[in-house]
Tab-separated table of C-alpha atoms and ligand atoms in Angstrom:
chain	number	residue	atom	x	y	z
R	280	UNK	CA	24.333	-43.468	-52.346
R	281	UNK	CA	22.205	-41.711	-50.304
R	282	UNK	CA	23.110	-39.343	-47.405
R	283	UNK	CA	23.392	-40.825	-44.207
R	284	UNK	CA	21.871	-39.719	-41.219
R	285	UNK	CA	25.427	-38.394	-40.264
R	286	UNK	CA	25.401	-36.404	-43.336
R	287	UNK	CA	21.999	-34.470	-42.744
R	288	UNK	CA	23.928	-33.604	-39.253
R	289	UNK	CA	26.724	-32.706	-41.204
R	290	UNK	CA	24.338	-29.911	-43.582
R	291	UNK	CA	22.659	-28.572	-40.634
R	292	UNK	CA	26.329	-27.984	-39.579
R	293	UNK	CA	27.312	-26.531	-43.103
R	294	UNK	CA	24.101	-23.975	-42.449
R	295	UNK	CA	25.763	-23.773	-38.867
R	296	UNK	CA	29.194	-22.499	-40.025
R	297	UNK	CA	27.775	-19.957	-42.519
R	298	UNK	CA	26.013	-18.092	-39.728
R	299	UNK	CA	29.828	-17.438	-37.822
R	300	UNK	CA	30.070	-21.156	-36.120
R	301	UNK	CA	32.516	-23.829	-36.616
R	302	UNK	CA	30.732	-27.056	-37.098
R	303	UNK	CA	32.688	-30.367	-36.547
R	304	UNK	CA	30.228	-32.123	-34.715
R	305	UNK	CA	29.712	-34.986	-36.143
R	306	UNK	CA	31.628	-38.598	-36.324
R	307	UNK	CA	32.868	-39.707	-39.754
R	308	UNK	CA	35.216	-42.570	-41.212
R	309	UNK	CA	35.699	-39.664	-43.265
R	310	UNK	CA	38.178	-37.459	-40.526
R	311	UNK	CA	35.785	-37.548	-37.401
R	312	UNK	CA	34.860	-34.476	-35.278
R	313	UNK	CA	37.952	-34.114	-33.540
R	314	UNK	CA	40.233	-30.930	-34.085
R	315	UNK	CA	43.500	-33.017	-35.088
R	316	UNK	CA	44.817	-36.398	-37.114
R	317	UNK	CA	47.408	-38.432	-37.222
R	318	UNK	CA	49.996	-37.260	-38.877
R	319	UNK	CA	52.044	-37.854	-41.589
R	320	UNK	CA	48.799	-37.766	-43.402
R	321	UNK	CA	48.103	-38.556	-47.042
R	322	UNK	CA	44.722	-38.388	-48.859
R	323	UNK	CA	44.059	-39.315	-52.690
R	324	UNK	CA	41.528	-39.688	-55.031
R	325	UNK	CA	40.390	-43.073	-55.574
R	326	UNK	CA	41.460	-46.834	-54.461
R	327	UNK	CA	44.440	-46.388	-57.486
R	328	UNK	CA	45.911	-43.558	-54.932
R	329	UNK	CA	46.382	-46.110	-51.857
R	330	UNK	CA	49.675	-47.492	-53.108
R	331	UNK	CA	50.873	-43.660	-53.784
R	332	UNK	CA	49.746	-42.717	-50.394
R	333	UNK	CA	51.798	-45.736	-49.201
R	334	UNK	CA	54.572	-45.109	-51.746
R	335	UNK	CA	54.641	-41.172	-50.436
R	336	UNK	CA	54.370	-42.242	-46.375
R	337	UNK	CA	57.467	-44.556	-47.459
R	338	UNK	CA	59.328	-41.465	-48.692
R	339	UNK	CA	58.523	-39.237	-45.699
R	340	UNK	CA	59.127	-41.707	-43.005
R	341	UNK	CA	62.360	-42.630	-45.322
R	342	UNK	CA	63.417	-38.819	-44.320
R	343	UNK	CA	62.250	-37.652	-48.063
R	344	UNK	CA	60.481	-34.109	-48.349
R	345	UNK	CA	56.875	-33.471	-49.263
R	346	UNK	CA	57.371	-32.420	-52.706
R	347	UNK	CA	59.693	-35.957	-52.584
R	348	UNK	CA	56.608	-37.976	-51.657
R	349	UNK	CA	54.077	-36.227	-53.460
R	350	UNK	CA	56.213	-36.949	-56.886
R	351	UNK	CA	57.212	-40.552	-55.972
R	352	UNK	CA	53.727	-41.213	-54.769
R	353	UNK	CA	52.145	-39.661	-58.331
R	354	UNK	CA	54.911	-41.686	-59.770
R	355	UNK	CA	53.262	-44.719	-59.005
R	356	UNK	CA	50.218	-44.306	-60.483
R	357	UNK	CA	51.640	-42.864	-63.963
R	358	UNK	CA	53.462	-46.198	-64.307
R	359	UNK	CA	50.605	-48.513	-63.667
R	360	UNK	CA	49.987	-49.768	-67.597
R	361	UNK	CA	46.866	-51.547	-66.251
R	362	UNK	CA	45.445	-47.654	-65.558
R	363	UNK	CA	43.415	-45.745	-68.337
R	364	UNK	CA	43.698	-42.623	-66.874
R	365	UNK	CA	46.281	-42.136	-65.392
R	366	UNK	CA	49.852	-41.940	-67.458
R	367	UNK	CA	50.921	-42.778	-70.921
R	368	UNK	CA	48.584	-45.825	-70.626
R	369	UNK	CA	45.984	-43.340	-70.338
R	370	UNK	CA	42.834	-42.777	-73.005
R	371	UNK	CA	43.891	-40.670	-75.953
R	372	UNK	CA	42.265	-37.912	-77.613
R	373	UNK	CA	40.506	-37.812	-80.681
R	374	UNK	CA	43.219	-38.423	-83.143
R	375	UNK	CA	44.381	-41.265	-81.116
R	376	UNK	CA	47.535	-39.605	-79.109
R	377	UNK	CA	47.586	-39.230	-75.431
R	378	UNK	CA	48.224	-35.908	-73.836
R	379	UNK	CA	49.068	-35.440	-69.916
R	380	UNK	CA	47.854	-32.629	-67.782
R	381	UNK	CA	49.449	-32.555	-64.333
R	382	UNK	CA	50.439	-29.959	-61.538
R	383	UNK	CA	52.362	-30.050	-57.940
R	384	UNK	CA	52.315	-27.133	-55.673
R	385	UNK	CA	54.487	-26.725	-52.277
R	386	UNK	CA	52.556	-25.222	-49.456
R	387	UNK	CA	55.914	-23.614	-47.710
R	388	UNK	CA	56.586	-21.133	-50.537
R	389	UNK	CA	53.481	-21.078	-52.019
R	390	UNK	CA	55.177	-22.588	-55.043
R	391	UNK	CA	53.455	-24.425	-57.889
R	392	UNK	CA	54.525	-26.006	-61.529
R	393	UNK	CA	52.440	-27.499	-63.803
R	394	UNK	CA	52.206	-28.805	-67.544
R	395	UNK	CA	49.445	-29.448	-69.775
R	396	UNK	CA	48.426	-31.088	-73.010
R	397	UNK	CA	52.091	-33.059	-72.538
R	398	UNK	CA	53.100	-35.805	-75.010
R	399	UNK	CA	55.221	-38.917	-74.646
R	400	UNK	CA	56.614	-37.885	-71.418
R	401	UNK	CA	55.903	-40.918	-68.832
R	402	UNK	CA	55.905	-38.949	-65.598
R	403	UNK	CA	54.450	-35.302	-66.601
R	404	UNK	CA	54.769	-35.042	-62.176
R	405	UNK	CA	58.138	-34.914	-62.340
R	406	UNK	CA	57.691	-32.321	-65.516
R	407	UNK	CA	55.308	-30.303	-63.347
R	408	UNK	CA	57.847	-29.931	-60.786
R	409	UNK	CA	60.513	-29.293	-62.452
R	410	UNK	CA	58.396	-26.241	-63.808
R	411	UNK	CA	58.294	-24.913	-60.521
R	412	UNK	CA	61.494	-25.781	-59.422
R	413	UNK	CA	63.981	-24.959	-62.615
R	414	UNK	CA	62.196	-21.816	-64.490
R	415	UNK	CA	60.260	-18.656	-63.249
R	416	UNK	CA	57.147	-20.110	-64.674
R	417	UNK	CA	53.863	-22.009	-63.705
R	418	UNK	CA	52.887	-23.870	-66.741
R	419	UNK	CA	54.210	-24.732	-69.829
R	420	UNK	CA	52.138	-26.888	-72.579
R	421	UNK	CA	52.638	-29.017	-75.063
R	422	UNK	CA	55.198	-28.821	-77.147
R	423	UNK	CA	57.044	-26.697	-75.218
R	424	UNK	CA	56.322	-28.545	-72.250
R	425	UNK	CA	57.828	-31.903	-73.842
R	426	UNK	CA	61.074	-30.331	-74.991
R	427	UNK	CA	61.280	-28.913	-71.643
R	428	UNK	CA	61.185	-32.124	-69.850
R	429	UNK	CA	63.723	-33.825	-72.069
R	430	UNK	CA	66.159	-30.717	-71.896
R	431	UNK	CA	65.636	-32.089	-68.167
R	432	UNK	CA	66.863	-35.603	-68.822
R	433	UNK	CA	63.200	-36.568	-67.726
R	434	UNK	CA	62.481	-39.838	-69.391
R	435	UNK	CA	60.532	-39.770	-73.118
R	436	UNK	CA	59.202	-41.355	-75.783
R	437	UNK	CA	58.116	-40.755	-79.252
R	438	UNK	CA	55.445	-38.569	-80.173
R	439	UNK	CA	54.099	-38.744	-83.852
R	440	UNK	CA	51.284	-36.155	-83.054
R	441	UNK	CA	51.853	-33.436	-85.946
R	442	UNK	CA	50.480	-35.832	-88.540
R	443	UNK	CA	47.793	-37.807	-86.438
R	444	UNK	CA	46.274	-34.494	-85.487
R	445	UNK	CA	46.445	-33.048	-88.790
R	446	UNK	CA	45.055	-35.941	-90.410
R	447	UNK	CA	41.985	-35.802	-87.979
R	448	UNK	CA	41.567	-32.314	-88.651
R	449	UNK	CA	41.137	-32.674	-92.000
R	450	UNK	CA	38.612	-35.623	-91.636
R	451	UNK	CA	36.416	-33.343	-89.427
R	452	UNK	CA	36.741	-30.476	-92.566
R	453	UNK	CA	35.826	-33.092	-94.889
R	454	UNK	CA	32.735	-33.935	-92.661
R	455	UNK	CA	31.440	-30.233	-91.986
R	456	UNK	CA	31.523	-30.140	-96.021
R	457	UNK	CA	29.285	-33.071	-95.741
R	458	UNK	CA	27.644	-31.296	-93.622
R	459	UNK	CA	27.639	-34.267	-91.316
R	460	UNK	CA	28.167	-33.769	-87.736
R	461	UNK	CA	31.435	-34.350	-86.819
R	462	UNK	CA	32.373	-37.044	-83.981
R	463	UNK	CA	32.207	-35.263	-80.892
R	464	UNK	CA	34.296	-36.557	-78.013
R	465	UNK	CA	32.388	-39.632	-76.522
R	466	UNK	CA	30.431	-38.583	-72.897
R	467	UNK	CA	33.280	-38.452	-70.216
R	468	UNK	CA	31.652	-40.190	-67.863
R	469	UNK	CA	33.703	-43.708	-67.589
R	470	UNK	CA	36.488	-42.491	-69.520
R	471	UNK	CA	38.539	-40.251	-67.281
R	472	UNK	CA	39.903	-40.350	-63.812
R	473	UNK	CA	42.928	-38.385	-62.272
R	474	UNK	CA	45.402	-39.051	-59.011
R	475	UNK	CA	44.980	-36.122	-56.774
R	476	UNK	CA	47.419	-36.553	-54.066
R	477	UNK	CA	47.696	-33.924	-50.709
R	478	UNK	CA	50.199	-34.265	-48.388
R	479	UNK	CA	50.409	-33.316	-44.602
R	480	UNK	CA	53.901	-33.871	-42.526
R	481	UNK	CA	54.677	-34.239	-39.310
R	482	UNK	CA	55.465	-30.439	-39.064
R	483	UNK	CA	52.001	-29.637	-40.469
R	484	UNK	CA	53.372	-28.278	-44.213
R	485	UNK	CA	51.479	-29.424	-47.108
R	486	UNK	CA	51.598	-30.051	-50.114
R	487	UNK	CA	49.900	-31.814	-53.583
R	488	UNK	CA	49.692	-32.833	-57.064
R	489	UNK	CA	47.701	-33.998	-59.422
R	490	UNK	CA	47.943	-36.651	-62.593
R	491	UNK	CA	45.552	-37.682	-65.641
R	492	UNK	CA	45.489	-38.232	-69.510
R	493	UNK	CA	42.126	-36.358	-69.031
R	494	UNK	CA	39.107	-36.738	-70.775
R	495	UNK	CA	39.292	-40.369	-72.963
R	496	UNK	CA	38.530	-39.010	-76.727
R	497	UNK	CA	38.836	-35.284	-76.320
R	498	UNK	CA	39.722	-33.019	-78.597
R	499	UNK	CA	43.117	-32.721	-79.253
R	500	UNK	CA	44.383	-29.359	-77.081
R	501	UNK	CA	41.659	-29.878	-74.468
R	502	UNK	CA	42.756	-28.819	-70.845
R	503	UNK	CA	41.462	-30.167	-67.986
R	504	UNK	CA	41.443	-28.863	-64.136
R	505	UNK	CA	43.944	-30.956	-63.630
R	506	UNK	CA	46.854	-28.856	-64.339
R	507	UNK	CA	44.973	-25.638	-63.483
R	508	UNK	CA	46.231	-24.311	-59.642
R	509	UNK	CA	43.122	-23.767	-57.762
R	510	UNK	CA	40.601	-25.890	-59.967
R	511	UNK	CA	42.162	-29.568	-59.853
R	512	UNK	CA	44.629	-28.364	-56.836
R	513	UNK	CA	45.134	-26.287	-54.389
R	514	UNK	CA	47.022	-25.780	-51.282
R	515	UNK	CA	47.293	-23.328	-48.342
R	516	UNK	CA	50.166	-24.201	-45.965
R	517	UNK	CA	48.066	-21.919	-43.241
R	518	UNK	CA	44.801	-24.134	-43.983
R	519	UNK	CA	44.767	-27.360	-46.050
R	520	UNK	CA	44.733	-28.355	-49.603
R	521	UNK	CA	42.545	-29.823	-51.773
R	522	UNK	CA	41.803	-32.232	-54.788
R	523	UNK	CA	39.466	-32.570	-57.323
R	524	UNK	CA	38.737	-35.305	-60.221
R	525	UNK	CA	35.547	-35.901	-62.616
R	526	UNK	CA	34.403	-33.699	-65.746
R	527	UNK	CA	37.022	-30.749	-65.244
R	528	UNK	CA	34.959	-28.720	-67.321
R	529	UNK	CA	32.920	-28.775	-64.502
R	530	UNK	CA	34.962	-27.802	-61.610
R	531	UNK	CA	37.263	-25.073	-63.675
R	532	UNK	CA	34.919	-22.746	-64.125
R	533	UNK	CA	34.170	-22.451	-60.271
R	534	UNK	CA	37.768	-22.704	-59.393
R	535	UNK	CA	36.831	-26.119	-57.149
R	536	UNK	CA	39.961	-26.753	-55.414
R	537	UNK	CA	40.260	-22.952	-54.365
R	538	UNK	CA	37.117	-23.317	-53.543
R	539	UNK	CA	36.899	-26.076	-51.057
R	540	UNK	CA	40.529	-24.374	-48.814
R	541	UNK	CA	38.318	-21.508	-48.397
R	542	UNK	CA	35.504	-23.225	-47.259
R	543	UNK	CA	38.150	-24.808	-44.620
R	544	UNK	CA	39.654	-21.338	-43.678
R	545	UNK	CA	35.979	-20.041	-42.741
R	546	UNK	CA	35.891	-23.480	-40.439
R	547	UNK	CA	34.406	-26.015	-41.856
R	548	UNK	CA	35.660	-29.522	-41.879
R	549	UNK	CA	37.325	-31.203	-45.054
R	550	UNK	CA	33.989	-32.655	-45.739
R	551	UNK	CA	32.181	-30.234	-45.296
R	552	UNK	CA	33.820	-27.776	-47.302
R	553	UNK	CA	34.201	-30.699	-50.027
R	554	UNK	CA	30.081	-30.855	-49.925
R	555	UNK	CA	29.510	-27.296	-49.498
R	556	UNK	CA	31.427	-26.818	-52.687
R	557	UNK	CA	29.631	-29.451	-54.781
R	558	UNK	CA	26.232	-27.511	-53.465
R	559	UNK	CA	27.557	-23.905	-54.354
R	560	UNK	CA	28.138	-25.091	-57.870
R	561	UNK	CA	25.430	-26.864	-58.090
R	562	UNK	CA	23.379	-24.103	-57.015
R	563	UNK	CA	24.798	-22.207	-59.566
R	564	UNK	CA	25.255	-24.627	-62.584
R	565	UNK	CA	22.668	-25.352	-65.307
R	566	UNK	CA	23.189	-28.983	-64.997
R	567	UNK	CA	22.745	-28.888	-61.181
R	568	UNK	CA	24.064	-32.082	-59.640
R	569	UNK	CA	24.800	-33.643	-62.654
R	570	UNK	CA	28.354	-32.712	-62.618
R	571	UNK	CA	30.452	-35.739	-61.922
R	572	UNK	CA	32.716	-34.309	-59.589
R	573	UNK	CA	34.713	-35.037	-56.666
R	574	UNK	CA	36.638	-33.831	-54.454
R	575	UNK	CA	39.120	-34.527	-51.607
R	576	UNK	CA	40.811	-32.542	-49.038
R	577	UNK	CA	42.485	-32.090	-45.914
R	578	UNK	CA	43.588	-29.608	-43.446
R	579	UNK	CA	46.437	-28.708	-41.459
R	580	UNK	CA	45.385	-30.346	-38.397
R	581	UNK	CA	45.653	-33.685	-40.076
R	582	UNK	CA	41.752	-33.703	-40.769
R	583	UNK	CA	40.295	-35.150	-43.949
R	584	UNK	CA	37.462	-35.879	-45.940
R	585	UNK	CA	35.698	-35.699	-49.725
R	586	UNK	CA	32.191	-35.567	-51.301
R	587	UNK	CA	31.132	-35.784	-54.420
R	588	UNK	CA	27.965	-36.251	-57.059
R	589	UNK	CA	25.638	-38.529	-57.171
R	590	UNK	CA	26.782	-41.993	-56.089
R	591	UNK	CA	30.287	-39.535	-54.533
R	592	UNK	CA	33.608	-41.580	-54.965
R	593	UNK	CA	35.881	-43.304	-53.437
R	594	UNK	CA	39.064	-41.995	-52.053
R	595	UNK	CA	42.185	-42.734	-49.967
R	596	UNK	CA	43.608	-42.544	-46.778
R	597	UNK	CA	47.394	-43.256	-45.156
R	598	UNK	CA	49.024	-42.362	-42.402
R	599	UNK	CA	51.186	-44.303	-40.213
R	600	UNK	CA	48.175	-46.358	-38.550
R	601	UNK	CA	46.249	-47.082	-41.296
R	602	UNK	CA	46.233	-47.297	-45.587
R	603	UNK	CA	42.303	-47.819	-46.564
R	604	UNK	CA	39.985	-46.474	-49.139
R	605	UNK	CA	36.825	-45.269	-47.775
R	606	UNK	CA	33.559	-44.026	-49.806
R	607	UNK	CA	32.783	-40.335	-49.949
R	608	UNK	CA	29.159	-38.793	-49.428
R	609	UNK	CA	27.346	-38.764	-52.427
R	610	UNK	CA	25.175	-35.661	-53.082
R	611	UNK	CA	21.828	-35.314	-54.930
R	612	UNK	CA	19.307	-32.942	-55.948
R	613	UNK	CA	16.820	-34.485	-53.745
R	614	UNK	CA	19.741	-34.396	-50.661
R	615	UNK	CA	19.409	-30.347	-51.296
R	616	UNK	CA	16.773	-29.035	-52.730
R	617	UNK	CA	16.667	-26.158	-55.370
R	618	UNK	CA	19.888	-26.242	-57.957
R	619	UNK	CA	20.490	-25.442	-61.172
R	620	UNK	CA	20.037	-21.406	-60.661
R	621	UNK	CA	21.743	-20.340	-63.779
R	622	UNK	CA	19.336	-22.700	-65.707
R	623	UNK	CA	17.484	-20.823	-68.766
A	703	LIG	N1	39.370	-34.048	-64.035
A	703	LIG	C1	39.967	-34.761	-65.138
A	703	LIG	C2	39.777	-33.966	-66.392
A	703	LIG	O1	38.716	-33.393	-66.585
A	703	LIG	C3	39.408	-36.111	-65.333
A	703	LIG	C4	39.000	-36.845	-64.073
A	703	LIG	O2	39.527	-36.634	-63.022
A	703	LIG	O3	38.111	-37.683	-64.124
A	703	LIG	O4	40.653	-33.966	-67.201
């Protein structure tokens, strides 16, 4: 998709803000120029996060607490067997087993859990948040995250990983002896997806989480952003929160999700700071805007918006007047100009 005439306004007020000024002047489906939103407010990453935006308003307006609706509403998606990448119905690695990445993080508190690399445990959200609500930790990964969810009472399933992984590491020894090149995992592009969810209340508090079998064919071990605080989440109770889904490889080494809250506490709008992130990494990434990534976000004044590469995505949006899934702006090199400035 190409930028909109709304969207050059929207750069010149990116340019704007960097000199000192706010810059909200502009009118978007995506949040609008004015200083507040309706609140509760609940923003996700694609059209598979509408029902956990309306599953998570149901909670809140049910008298539940963020983390309450940020779980239930992640819950939703995890159970969806009809969703690749998402859950236990999700893509699986290389060897053929599916591991879970997913995080939460409370804005009061500045709390977070996550787990990683997770096997056999339906609702890795719930794991996530019992990490930050039963030990002193952040993380915990794979095995140790999957015994840690059961000592929980967290539902589970069998895992038969030990042999499946050892049997496909010894395939890929008996091809480097061949001196064949050994499968690499297939090109992410239409093979991953995650459920970002943020979370405003009525009181302005935040909070998020985040949900995906990660990248469809990867190698066994690989970590997405997902799970990482500040690359596929993050969350500011003083200034907004953000999301992030696409090739995590490409968003953890810029620390996205940090990335875009600090955009919003120097001003900008959710949009904005969602676009002026994809153009700072771009900027600095080899592979310029060829990236796949996304990212949502909004702020404590109830405020939303996303952007993302190339064609952007598509996102959603609840609150008590509305449930709809809007498209994001989609950026380009030629939207731009020069990118790609660690390129050798
Ligand atoms: N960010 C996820 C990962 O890299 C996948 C996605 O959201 O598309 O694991």
């Amino acid at each position: 998709m190409l930028l909109s005439r709304r969207h050059f306004i929207l750069r010149a007020g990116v340019a704007a803000a960097g000199a000192g000024s706010l810059s909200s002047g502009f009118s978007a489906q995506t949040g609008g120029a004015s200083k507040t939103g309706d609140k509760p407010l609940l923003a996700s990453t694609w059209p598979f996060g509408k029902p956990a935006n309306e599953k998570a308003l149901e909670v809140l307006s049910g008298g539940g607490s963020l983390l309450d609706a940020v779980e239930q509403g992640i819950r939703v998606v995890e159970s969806d067997v009809a969703n690749q990448s998402v859950g236990l119905s999700g893509i699986p690695d290389a060897a053929g087993i599916v591991q879970l990445d997913s995080c939460i993080m409370s804005g009061p508190g500045h709390r977070a859990g996550s787990v990683a690399s997770i096997e056999g445990i339906p609702h890795p959200i719930s794991a996530a948040r019992r990490v930050m609500e039963q030990t002193p930790h952040v993380m915990l990964v794979g095995d140790g995250a999957r015994q840690f969810a059961i000592e929980q009472g967290l539902e589970s399933v069998p895992v038969e990983s030990a042999q499946k992984h050892a049997a496909w590491w010894a395939e890929r020894a008996r091809e480097r002896s061949k001196a064949v090149k050994p499968n690499p995992p297939k090109d992410i592009r239409e093979n991953h997806d995650t459920i970002a969810l943020l979370a405003l209340d009525r009181d302005g508090n935040l909070a998020g989480g985040c949900s995906t079998s990660g990248w469809g064919g990867k190698i066994p071990g690989r970590v997405g952003d997902s799970p990482i605080i500040g690359s596929g989440l993050y969350v500011d109770n003083e200034i907004g929160a953000a999301g992030a889904t696409g090739l995590g490889e490409n968003v953890m080494r810029y620390c996205g999700s940090f990335l875009v809250v600090e955009y919003m506490r120097q001003g900008l709008h959710p949009e904005e700071a969602c676009v002026e992130t994809i153009r700072r990494i771009a900027r600095l990434d080899p592979k310029g805007f060829d990236l796949s990534i996304n990212f949502v976000a909004i702020d404590k004044q109830g405020r939303f918006g996303a952007a993302g590469t190339g064609q952007g995505f598509q996102f959603s949006i609840t609150t008590p007047a509305r449930s709809e899934v809007l498209q994001s702006p989609g950026l380009t090199k030629a939207d731009v100009g020069p990118v790609g400035g660690n390129r050798k």
